[in-house]
Each structure stands twice: as C-alpha cells, then as structure tokens.
CSV table of C-alpha atoms and ligand atoms in Angstrom, one decimal:
chain,number,residue,atom,x,y,z
A,1,UNK,CA,-5.4,146.8,-141.1
A,2,UNK,CA,-2.6,147.5,-138.7
A,3,UNK,CA,-2.8,146.7,-135.0
A,4,UNK,CA,-0.7,147.4,-132.0
A,5,UNK,CA,0.4,144.7,-129.6
A,6,UNK,CA,0.6,146.5,-126.2
A,7,UNK,CA,3.6,144.8,-124.8
A,8,UNK,CA,7.2,145.6,-123.9
A,9,UNK,CA,8.0,141.9,-123.4
A,10,UNK,CA,10.0,140.4,-126.2
A,11,UNK,CA,9.1,136.8,-125.5
A,12,UNK,CA,5.4,137.6,-125.5
A,13,UNK,CA,5.7,139.7,-128.6
A,14,UNK,CA,7.3,136.9,-130.5
A,15,UNK,CA,4.6,134.4,-129.5
A,16,UNK,CA,1.8,136.9,-130.3
A,17,UNK,CA,3.3,137.7,-133.7
A,18,UNK,CA,3.6,134.0,-134.5
A,19,UNK,CA,-0.1,133.5,-133.5
A,20,UNK,CA,-1.2,136.4,-135.6
A,21,UNK,CA,0.9,135.5,-138.7
A,22,UNK,CA,-1.7,133.3,-140.4
A,23,UNK,CA,-4.2,136.1,-140.4
A,24,UNK,CA,-2.0,138.5,-142.3
A,25,UNK,CA,-2.4,141.2,-139.7
A,26,UNK,CA,0.4,143.8,-139.6
A,27,UNK,CA,1.4,144.2,-136.0
A,28,UNK,CA,3.6,146.8,-134.4
A,29,UNK,CA,4.4,146.7,-130.7
A,30,UNK,CA,4.1,149.3,-127.9
A,31,UNK,CA,7.8,148.8,-127.3
A,32,UNK,CA,8.7,149.5,-130.9
A,33,UNK,CA,6.6,152.6,-130.9
A,34,UNK,CA,8.1,153.8,-127.7
A,35,UNK,CA,4.7,154.1,-126.0
A,36,UNK,CA,4.7,154.6,-122.2
A,37,UNK,CA,3.8,151.6,-120.1
A,38,UNK,CA,0.6,152.3,-118.1
A,39,UNK,CA,0.7,151.4,-114.4
A,40,UNK,CA,-0.8,147.9,-114.0
A,41,UNK,CA,-3.0,148.8,-111.1
A,42,UNK,CA,-5.6,146.1,-111.6
A,43,UNK,CA,-6.2,143.3,-109.1
A,44,UNK,CA,-6.6,140.6,-111.7
A,45,UNK,CA,-5.1,139.6,-115.1
A,46,UNK,CA,-8.1,140.8,-117.1
A,47,UNK,CA,-8.1,144.3,-115.6
A,48,UNK,CA,-4.4,144.7,-116.3
A,49,UNK,CA,-4.8,143.4,-119.9
A,50,UNK,CA,-7.6,146.0,-120.4
A,51,UNK,CA,-5.5,148.8,-118.9
A,52,UNK,CA,-2.7,148.1,-121.3
A,53,UNK,CA,-4.9,147.6,-124.4
A,54,UNK,CA,-6.9,150.8,-123.7
A,55,UNK,CA,-3.8,152.9,-123.3
A,56,UNK,CA,-2.3,151.6,-126.5
A,57,UNK,CA,-5.5,152.1,-128.5
A,58,UNK,CA,-5.8,155.6,-127.2
A,59,UNK,CA,-2.2,156.5,-127.9
A,60,UNK,CA,-2.2,155.1,-131.5
A,61,UNK,CA,-5.8,155.2,-132.8
A,62,UNK,CA,-5.2,151.5,-133.8
A,63,UNK,CA,-6.9,148.3,-132.5
A,64,UNK,CA,-4.8,147.2,-129.6
A,65,UNK,CA,-4.1,143.7,-128.3
A,66,UNK,CA,-2.7,143.2,-124.8
A,67,UNK,CA,-1.8,140.1,-122.8
A,68,UNK,CA,-1.5,140.0,-119.0
A,69,UNK,CA,-0.2,136.7,-117.8
A,70,UNK,CA,1.5,134.9,-115.0
A,71,UNK,CA,2.2,131.7,-113.1
A,72,UNK,CA,0.0,130.8,-110.2
A,73,UNK,CA,1.4,128.4,-107.7
A,74,UNK,CA,-1.1,126.4,-105.5
A,75,UNK,CA,1.2,126.1,-102.5
A,76,UNK,CA,1.7,129.9,-102.6
A,77,UNK,CA,-2.0,130.5,-102.8
A,78,UNK,CA,-1.7,131.8,-106.3
A,79,UNK,CA,1.5,133.8,-106.1
A,80,UNK,CA,3.3,135.1,-108.0
A,81,UNK,CA,0.2,135.5,-110.2
A,82,UNK,CA,-0.2,139.1,-111.4
A,83,UNK,CA,3.1,139.8,-109.8
A,84,UNK,CA,5.0,137.3,-112.0
A,85,UNK,CA,6.9,140.0,-113.9
A,86,UNK,CA,7.6,142.0,-110.7
A,87,UNK,CA,9.2,138.9,-109.0
A,88,UNK,CA,11.9,139.0,-111.6
A,89,UNK,CA,12.7,142.6,-110.8
A,90,UNK,CA,14.1,145.4,-112.9
A,91,UNK,CA,16.9,143.1,-114.1
A,92,UNK,CA,14.4,140.5,-115.3
A,93,UNK,CA,16.2,137.8,-113.4
A,94,UNK,CA,13.9,134.8,-113.9
A,95,UNK,CA,16.5,132.3,-112.5
A,96,UNK,CA,16.2,134.2,-109.2
A,97,UNK,CA,12.4,134.4,-109.5
A,98,UNK,CA,12.2,130.6,-110.1
A,99,UNK,CA,14.6,130.0,-107.2
A,100,UNK,CA,12.3,132.1,-105.0
A,101,UNK,CA,9.3,130.0,-106.0
A,102,UNK,CA,11.3,126.8,-105.2
A,103,UNK,CA,12.3,128.2,-101.8
A,104,UNK,CA,8.9,129.5,-100.8
A,105,UNK,CA,7.1,126.3,-101.9
A,106,UNK,CA,9.5,124.3,-99.8
A,107,UNK,CA,9.0,126.7,-96.8
A,108,UNK,CA,5.2,126.5,-97.2
A,109,UNK,CA,5.3,122.9,-96.0
A,110,UNK,CA,2.7,122.1,-98.7
A,111,UNK,CA,3.3,118.9,-100.6
A,112,UNK,CA,1.6,120.4,-103.7
A,113,UNK,CA,3.7,121.1,-106.7
A,114,UNK,CA,0.7,122.2,-108.8
A,115,UNK,CA,0.7,125.4,-110.8
A,116,UNK,CA,-1.0,127.0,-113.7
A,117,UNK,CA,-0.3,129.7,-116.2
A,118,UNK,CA,-3.0,132.3,-117.1
A,119,UNK,CA,-3.2,134.6,-120.1
A,120,UNK,CA,-5.8,137.3,-120.3
A,121,UNK,CA,-6.0,138.7,-123.8
A,122,UNK,CA,-7.8,142.0,-124.3
A,123,UNK,CA,-8.7,143.6,-127.6
A,124,UNK,CA,-9.7,147.3,-127.6
A,125,UNK,CA,-10.7,149.3,-130.7
A,126,UNK,CA,-10.2,153.0,-131.1
A,127,UNK,CA,-14.0,153.5,-130.9
A,128,UNK,CA,-14.0,152.0,-127.4
A,129,UNK,CA,-15.3,148.6,-128.2
A,130,UNK,CA,-13.7,145.9,-126.1
A,131,UNK,CA,-13.4,142.1,-126.0
A,132,UNK,CA,-11.4,139.8,-123.7
A,133,UNK,CA,-10.5,136.1,-123.4
A,134,UNK,CA,-8.7,134.0,-120.8
A,135,UNK,CA,-6.6,130.9,-121.4
A,136,UNK,CA,-5.1,128.6,-118.7
A,137,UNK,CA,-2.8,125.6,-118.7
A,138,UNK,CA,-2.4,123.4,-115.6
A,139,UNK,CA,0.7,121.4,-114.7
A,140,UNK,CA,3.5,120.8,-112.2
A,141,UNK,CA,6.4,122.9,-111.0
A,142,UNK,CA,9.8,121.4,-112.0
A,143,UNK,CA,13.0,122.0,-110.1
A,144,UNK,CA,15.7,122.4,-111.0
A,145,UNK,CA,14.3,124.3,-114.0
A,146,UNK,CA,15.1,122.7,-117.4
A,147,UNK,CA,15.5,124.1,-120.9
A,148,UNK,CA,16.4,127.3,-122.7
A,149,UNK,CA,13.5,127.8,-125.0
A,150,UNK,CA,10.7,130.2,-124.5
A,151,UNK,CA,10.9,132.9,-121.8
A,152,UNK,CA,10.2,133.8,-118.2
A,153,UNK,CA,9.1,130.9,-116.1
A,154,UNK,CA,9.0,128.3,-118.9
A,155,UNK,CA,11.9,126.2,-117.6
A,156,UNK,CA,10.1,125.4,-114.3
A,157,UNK,CA,6.7,124.4,-115.6
A,158,UNK,CA,5.7,121.0,-117.0
A,159,UNK,CA,2.2,121.0,-118.5
A,160,UNK,CA,-0.1,118.0,-117.7
A,161,UNK,CA,0.3,115.2,-120.1
A,162,UNK,CA,3.9,116.1,-121.0
A,163,UNK,CA,7.2,115.1,-119.5
A,164,UNK,CA,9.2,118.1,-120.8
A,165,UNK,CA,9.0,121.7,-119.4
A,166,UNK,CA,7.9,124.6,-121.6
A,167,UNK,CA,11.6,125.5,-121.6
A,168,UNK,CA,12.3,122.2,-123.4
A,169,UNK,CA,9.6,122.6,-126.0
A,170,UNK,CA,9.7,124.1,-129.5
A,171,UNK,CA,7.6,127.2,-130.2
A,172,UNK,CA,5.3,125.0,-132.2
A,173,UNK,CA,4.7,122.5,-129.3
A,174,UNK,CA,4.2,125.3,-126.7
A,175,UNK,CA,1.9,127.6,-128.6
A,176,UNK,CA,1.2,126.1,-132.1
A,177,UNK,CA,-2.5,126.1,-133.1
A,178,UNK,CA,-3.4,122.5,-134.0
A,179,UNK,CA,-4.8,122.3,-137.6
A,180,UNK,CA,-7.5,119.8,-136.5
A,181,UNK,CA,-9.2,122.4,-134.3
A,182,UNK,CA,-8.2,120.8,-131.0
A,183,UNK,CA,-7.0,122.8,-128.1
A,184,UNK,CA,-3.6,124.4,-128.2
A,185,UNK,CA,-1.2,123.8,-125.2
A,186,UNK,CA,-0.1,127.1,-123.8
A,187,UNK,CA,-2.3,129.6,-121.9
A,188,UNK,CA,-1.6,132.3,-124.4
A,189,UNK,CA,-2.4,130.1,-127.4
A,190,UNK,CA,-5.6,129.0,-125.7
A,191,UNK,CA,-6.7,132.6,-125.2
A,192,UNK,CA,-5.7,133.4,-128.8
A,193,UNK,CA,-7.8,130.5,-130.1
A,194,UNK,CA,-10.9,131.8,-128.2
A,195,UNK,CA,-10.2,135.3,-129.6
A,196,UNK,CA,-9.8,134.0,-133.1
A,197,UNK,CA,-13.0,132.0,-133.0
A,198,UNK,CA,-14.9,135.1,-131.8
A,199,UNK,CA,-13.3,137.8,-133.9
A,200,UNK,CA,-11.1,136.4,-136.8
A,201,UNK,CA,-12.6,133.2,-138.2
B,1,ITT,P1,4.0,143.7,-120.8
B,1,ITT,O1,3.2,144.1,-119.6
B,1,ITT,O2,4.7,144.8,-121.4
B,1,ITT,O3,3.2,142.8,-121.8
B,1,ITT,P2,5.3,142.0,-118.8
B,1,ITT,O4,6.5,141.1,-118.9
B,1,ITT,O5,5.3,143.1,-117.7
B,1,ITT,O6,5.2,142.7,-120.2
B,1,ITT,P3,3.0,140.8,-117.5
B,1,ITT,O7,2.8,142.0,-116.6
B,1,ITT,O8,1.8,140.2,-118.1
B,1,ITT,O9,4.0,141.2,-118.7
B,1,ITT,O10,3.9,139.7,-116.7
B,1,ITT,C1,3.8,138.4,-117.1
B,1,ITT,C2,5.0,137.6,-116.6
B,1,ITT,O11,4.6,136.3,-116.4
B,1,ITT,C3,6.1,137.6,-117.7
B,1,ITT,O12,7.1,138.6,-117.4
B,1,ITT,C4,6.6,136.2,-117.6
B,1,ITT,O13,7.7,136.2,-116.7
B,1,ITT,C5,5.5,135.4,-117.0
B,1,ITT,N1,4.9,134.6,-118.1
B,1,ITT,C6,3.8,134.9,-118.8
B,1,ITT,N2,3.6,134.1,-119.8
B,1,ITT,C7,4.6,133.2,-119.8
B,1,ITT,C8,4.9,132.1,-120.6
B,1,ITT,O14,4.2,131.8,-121.6
B,1,ITT,N3,6.1,131.5,-120.3
B,1,ITT,C9,6.8,131.8,-119.2
B,1,ITT,N4,6.6,132.9,-118.4
B,1,ITT,C10,5.4,133.6,-118.7
C-alpha cells in the first residue's frame, strides 16, 4: 500500500525513499501533500518523531513514517541535538550552524571532538498502532567541514573507522544497507534496518 513520509526535509526524504525502494512501497511526503508541520514540542528525538508521524497518519489515513534526528556534540553536552534543524535557522544555513558548533566547542575549553548522530524513526498506522526505532553513529567533528554530498551537518562529521566525512561519501556508503546483513553506517540507515527487521522482512 501507500505510505506517507512525514518530512519537509529534502535530504531526509531522498534517503528514506532510497531505503524504502527495495520494498516496493509507494511513498508520498508530507511536503508534497502540503501537510502542516506539527510543532515539535517533545524533549527527545523519539517524542518528536511520534508527534510528526501521528499528525501525518491522522491527516492522510495512511501509515506514516517520521524521522527526528540530529547531531549531539559531547563538548556541548549534547547540543544541538533535537535543536539541530533550528540552529540552521529559517534560511537553513548549515555552514553557519557548523561554524557555530566549531566556535562553541572551542569556547567550551573541552578537548573532546566526539559527536554522534541520532535518528528516531516512528511508524504510526491510521488505527493508532505505533512502533519506533533509534539508530546512532559515533564519530569525530571535522573542521573545516569537507564535502558536498548528503545534507545538513554531513560535512563536519567523520564516522568512526573512516577518514572521510559523511559529506565526502556516496549515498551508498553513508546509508546503503549491506547485503550480508551487517550493520549499515548512518544513524538513519541503522534505525531503518531495525524497523525493517521488525516490520518488513
Ligand atoms: P522534518 O522535521 O520535516 O523531517 P527537519 O529538518 O526539521 O525536517 P529534524 O527536526 O529531525 O528535521 O532536524 C534534523 C536536523 O538534523 C536536520 O535538519 C539536519 O540538519 C540534521 N541531520 C539529521 N540527519 C542528518 C544527516 O544524516 N546528515 C546531516 N545532518 C543531519
């Protein structure tokens, strides 16, 4: 059947469509449908993902997928975290948001450059059934940011075990699902793998 992806973020939508492609699920986005964006009033990723998925399921009567995600920086005690989109402002200026992270980390006096991405993936059915999954990937901040692939904070994050930033990786490297069943790399692909194992396989 048809599902709705409860996002207005083009980068996220592209990744979620690529992840869903092998399952033959037809997906339309909240942005494409012109749905209102609910206020993200939750205090964690999971609550905000559920808020978005519930709103989209209710508005469309279709099963809804939502991702709430962000970059958590150790030296900033987890910021920007759930405020990752808001740090880029109305103009979605991620160069400025990355520069702010660099400056605040420097000012914190902490020697740590550790950070992780989180993706909370919520699925809500029109009958009210709900499921949720959380994926994470740990790594180091990289300044100056490098690469033009991906979206958002990808150019300033190098996942553990790699020497290139997410911004320097292909879509396949960042969020491809390994055919041998091993763990994917990105937070979003990891949450998706858990969801697929529980609901799709
Ligand atoms: P929707 O709520 O409409 O889905 P949004 O951009 O507001 O879109 P979030 O509230 O979940 O989404 O904010 C997540 C932000 O975290 C997003 O804007 C990116 O800047 C960043 N982010 C999340 N996943 C990322 C990834 O894989 N690579 C780089 N940045 C990412």
